[in-house]
XYZ file of C-alpha atoms in Angstrom:
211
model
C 118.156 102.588 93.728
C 119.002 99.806 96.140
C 117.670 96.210 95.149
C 115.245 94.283 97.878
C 116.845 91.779 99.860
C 116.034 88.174 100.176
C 114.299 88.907 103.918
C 112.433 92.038 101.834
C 111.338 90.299 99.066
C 109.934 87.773 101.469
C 108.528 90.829 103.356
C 109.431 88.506 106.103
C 105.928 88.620 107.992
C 104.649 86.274 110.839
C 102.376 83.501 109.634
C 100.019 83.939 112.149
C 99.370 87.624 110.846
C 99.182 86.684 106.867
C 97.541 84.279 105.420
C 97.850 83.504 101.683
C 94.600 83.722 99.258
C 94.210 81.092 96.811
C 92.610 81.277 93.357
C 89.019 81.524 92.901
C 86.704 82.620 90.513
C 84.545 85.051 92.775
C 80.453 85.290 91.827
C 78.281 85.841 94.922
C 77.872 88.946 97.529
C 78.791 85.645 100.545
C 81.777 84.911 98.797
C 83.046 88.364 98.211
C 82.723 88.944 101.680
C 84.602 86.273 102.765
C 87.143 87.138 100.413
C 87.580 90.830 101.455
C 87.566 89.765 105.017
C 91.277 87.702 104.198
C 92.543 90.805 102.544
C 94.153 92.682 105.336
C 96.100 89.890 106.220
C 97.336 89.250 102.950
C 101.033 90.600 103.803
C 102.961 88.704 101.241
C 103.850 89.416 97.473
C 101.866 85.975 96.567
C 99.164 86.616 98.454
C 98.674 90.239 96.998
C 99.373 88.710 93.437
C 96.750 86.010 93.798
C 94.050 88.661 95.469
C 94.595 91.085 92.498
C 94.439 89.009 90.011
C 91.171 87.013 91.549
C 89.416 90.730 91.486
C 90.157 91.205 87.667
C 88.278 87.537 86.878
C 85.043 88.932 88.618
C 82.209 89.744 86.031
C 79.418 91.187 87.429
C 79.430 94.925 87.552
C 77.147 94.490 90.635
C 79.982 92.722 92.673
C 82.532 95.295 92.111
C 80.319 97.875 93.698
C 79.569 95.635 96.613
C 83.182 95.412 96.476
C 83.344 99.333 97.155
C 80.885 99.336 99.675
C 82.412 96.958 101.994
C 85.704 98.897 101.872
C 87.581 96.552 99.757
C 89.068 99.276 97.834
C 90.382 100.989 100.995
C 92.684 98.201 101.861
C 93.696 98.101 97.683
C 94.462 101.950 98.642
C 96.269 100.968 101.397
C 98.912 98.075 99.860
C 99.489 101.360 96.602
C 100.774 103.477 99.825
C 102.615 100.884 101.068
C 104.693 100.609 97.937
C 104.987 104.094 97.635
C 106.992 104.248 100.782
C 109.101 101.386 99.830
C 109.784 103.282 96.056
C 110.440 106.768 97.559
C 113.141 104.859 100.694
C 114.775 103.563 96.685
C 113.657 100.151 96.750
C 113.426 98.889 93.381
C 109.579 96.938 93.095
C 110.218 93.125 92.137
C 108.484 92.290 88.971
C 105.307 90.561 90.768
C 105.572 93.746 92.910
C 104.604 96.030 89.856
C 101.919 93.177 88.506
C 99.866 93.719 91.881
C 100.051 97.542 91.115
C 99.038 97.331 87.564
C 96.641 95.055 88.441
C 94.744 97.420 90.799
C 95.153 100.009 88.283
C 93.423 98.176 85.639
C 90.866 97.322 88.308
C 90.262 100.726 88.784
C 90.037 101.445 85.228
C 87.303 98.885 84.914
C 85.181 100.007 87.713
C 83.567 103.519 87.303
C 84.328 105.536 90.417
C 82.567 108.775 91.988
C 83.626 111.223 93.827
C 82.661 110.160 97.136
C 84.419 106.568 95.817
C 87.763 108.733 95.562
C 87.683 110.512 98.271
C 86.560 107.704 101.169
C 89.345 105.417 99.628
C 92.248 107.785 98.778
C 93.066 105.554 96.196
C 93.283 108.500 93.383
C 95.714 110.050 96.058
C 98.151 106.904 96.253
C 98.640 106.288 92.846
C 99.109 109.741 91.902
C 102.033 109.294 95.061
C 103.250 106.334 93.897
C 103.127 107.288 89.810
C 105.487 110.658 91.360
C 107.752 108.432 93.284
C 108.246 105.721 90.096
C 110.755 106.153 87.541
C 110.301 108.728 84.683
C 109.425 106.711 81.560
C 108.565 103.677 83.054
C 104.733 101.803 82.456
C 103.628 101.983 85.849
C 104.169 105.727 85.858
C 102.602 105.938 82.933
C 99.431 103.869 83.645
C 99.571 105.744 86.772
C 99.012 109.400 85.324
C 97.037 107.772 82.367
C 94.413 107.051 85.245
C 94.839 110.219 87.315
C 94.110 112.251 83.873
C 91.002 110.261 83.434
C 89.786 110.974 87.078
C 90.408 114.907 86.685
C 88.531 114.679 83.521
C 85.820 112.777 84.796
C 85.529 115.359 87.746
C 85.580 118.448 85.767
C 82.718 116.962 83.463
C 80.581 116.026 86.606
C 81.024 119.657 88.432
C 80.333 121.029 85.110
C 77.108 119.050 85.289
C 76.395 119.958 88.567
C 76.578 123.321 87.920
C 74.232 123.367 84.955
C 71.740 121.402 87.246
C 72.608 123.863 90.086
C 68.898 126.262 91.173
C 71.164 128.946 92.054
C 73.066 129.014 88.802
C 69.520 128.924 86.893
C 68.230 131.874 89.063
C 71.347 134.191 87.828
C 70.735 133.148 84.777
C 67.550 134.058 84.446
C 68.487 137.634 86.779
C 70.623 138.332 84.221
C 68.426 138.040 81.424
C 65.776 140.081 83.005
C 67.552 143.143 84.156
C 69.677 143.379 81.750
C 72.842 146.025 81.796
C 70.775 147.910 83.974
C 72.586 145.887 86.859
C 75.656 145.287 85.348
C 77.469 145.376 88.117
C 75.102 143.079 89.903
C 75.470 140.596 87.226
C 79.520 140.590 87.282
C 79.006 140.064 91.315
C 76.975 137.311 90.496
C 79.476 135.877 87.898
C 82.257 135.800 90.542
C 80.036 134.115 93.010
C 79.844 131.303 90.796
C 83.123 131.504 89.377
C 84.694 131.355 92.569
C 82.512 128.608 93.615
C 83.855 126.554 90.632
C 87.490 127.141 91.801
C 86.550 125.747 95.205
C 84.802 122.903 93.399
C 88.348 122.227 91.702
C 90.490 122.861 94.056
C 88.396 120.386 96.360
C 88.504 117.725 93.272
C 92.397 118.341 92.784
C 92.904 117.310 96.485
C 91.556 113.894 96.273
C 93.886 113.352 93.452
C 96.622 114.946 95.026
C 98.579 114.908 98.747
């Protein structure tokens, strides 16, 4: 793979577009805000760096979903594609490069994520992109399908939930323990319905993960 050059590493962007964030320890809704308003212009590697690492200092559970509510980790979602592309055209990342990756993995291990969270961001999408297009054997791979395993756990377990929580499942349930093998064949019917509903259920889960 080709190394970055000089004008690459310094991703060479106009100052008036980019802006660079500096360190703060960030503890009110005002001043999260503020903060996620910068990030879109944050177009260099020490600007990224600094952003990343200012989201792993917060401490209040309550700002982090604020923090997914105002979209903040679309634009995370956003600078994981971005270095996808650059790994898959065989640009090596620069060391602070990977940091700001593993630091928005470990972000995302730290803040529980639903479904909706996955899917509105696409962030399970670009790492599992960007953990394909990385090196075999290398730790941001591996933290990459480390995390993508936990998601596809975590959504199994909640459509498994759903499902025992689901009226209709309840009402075959309970059709099938009243008529017995009388209706056998009304009972398998029913067991496909569900089953196949289950496959959609995964196969809609496994896209979010997955392009």
């Amino acid at each position: 793979m080709k190394k970055k050059t000089k004008k690459e590493k310094k991703q060479d962007s106009n100052p008036e577009e980019s802006i660079e964030i500096s360190a703060e320890f960030i503890t009110t809704v005002p001043q999260l805000k503020n903060f996620i308003k910068k990030m879109p212009k944050c177009h260099t590697i020490s600007s990224r760096l600094t952003a990343t690492k200012n989201l792993l200092e917060i401490k209040l559970k309550e700002l982090y979903q604020k923090f997914i509510e105002l979209k903040g980790l679309s634009i995370l979602s956003n600078w994981l594609k971005e270095y996808k592309k650059s790994v898959a055209s065989g640009t090596d990342l620069t060391l602070d490069e990977e940091c700001i990756n593993t630091n928005i993995i470990n972000l995302c291990q730290r803040i529980h994520l639903s479904k909706n969270d996955l899917k509105n961001s696409k962030i399970g999408k670009n790492i599992n992109s960007l953990g394909k297009a990385l090196p075999e054997g290398s730790d941001l791979r591996k933290k990459c399908e480390d995390i993508i395993t936990k998601w596809k756990q975590m959504l199994e377990n909640d459509e498994e939930k759903e499902e025992e929580n689901n009226p209709e499942t309840e009402q075959f349930q309970i059709n099938n323990a009243s008529e017995g093998n009388n209706n056998y064949a009304g009972n398998i019917n029913n067991n496909n319905f569900l089953n196949n509903k289950t496959r959609r259920n995964n196969l809609n889960n496994s896209n979010m993960l997955s392009n």
